[in-house]
Amino acid sequence: MDYQVVIAAPFGRLGVRCEAGALLELRFLPAGAALRPPKPGSLEAEVARQLDAYYADPRHVFTVPRRLAGTPYQLRVWERISAIPCGDTRRYLELSRELASSPRAVGGACGRNPIPVIVPCHRVVASAGLGGFNQSTGDETLDIKKWLLRHELG
């Protein structure tokens, strides 16, 4: 997808997609992706402002309006993830027990989270290690997860 707004983040770039007054998607993009700043006063500008506030203080509470699109199960997982406080982590296994599900299903829902960082799927880890992130176990995405956790647990 081609994002009309691409903003800088400490770990690379984020594509931002808003529609009808709500944030729909944040997407991790390569660090070399061309910046496309938001229009002043736009919802995308507010998303960027709130993300900058989070980078300055990980305890920042996001208030940007958002609309999550997913299956009923994914929405339940994302609701549980959103309740994990900054500085804490939960294990896939713990969440799966609460949801009468499996750790793999929780991981799948985490990987399909359309608004990472704001819906903090990085706070969900494996029983032994980090687990995956953003539908990947590659270094590029795991480095983002590590950055986010270090920032919050600092």
mmCIF file with all atom_site columns, C-alpha atoms in Angstrom, residues 7 11 21 36 42 56 58 76 79-80 103 105 112 116 119 139 147:
data_model
loop_
_atom_site.group_PDB
_atom_site.id
_atom_site.type_symbol
_atom_site.label_atom_id
_atom_site.label_alt_id
_atom_site.label_comp_id
_atom_site.label_asym_id
_atom_site.label_entity_id
_atom_site.label_seq_id
_atom_site.pdbx_PDB_ins_code
_atom_site.Cartn_x
_atom_site.Cartn_y
_atom_site.Cartn_z
_atom_site.occupancy
_atom_site.B_iso_or_equiv
_atom_site.pdbx_formal_charge
_atom_site.auth_seq_id
_atom_site.auth_comp_id
_atom_site.auth_asym_id
_atom_site.auth_atom_id
_atom_site.pdbx_PDB_model_num
ATOM 1  C CA . ILE A 1 7   ? 6.497   9.780   9.484  1.00 0.00 ? 7   ILE A CA 1
ATOM 2  C CA . PHE A 1 11  ? 13.258  2.715   14.734 1.00 0.00 ? 11  PHE A CA 1
ATOM 3  C CA . GLY A 1 21  ? -12.005 10.748  11.500 1.00 0.00 ? 21  GLY A CA 1
ATOM 4  C CA . ARG A 1 36  ? 5.568   12.432  3.610  1.00 0.00 ? 36  ARG A CA 1
ATOM 5  C CA . SER A 1 42  ? -5.098  16.848  10.197 1.00 0.00 ? 42  SER A CA 1
ATOM 6  C CA . ALA A 1 56  ? 9.525   11.273  24.662 1.00 0.00 ? 56  ALA A CA 1
ATOM 7  C CA . PRO A 1 58  ? 6.525   5.909   27.145 1.00 0.00 ? 58  PRO A CA 1
ATOM 8  C CA . ARG A 1 76  ? -10.936 -9.516  21.742 1.00 0.00 ? 76  ARG A CA 1
ATOM 9  C CA . GLU A 1 79  ? -8.741  -5.324  23.597 1.00 0.00 ? 79  GLU A CA 1
ATOM 10 C CA . ARG A 1 80  ? -6.734  -7.485  26.039 1.00 0.00 ? 80  ARG A CA 1
ATOM 11 C CA . PRO A 1 103 ? -0.878  -19.228 22.114 1.00 0.00 ? 103 PRO A CA 1
ATOM 12 C CA . ALA A 1 105 ? -3.958  -18.003 17.764 1.00 0.00 ? 105 ALA A CA 1
ATOM 13 C CA . ARG A 1 112 ? -2.416  -8.800  12.344 1.00 0.00 ? 112 ARG A CA 1
ATOM 14 C CA . PRO A 1 116 ? 0.992   -1.434  16.464 1.00 0.00 ? 116 PRO A CA 1
ATOM 15 C CA . VAL A 1 119 ? -2.328  -1.151  20.420 1.00 0.00 ? 119 VAL A CA 1
ATOM 16 C CA . ASP A 1 139 ? 15.730  -9.263  12.896 1.00 0.00 ? 139 ASP A CA 1
ATOM 17 C CA . TRP A 1 147 ? 13.409  -0.986  20.976 1.00 0.00 ? 147 TRP A CA 1
#
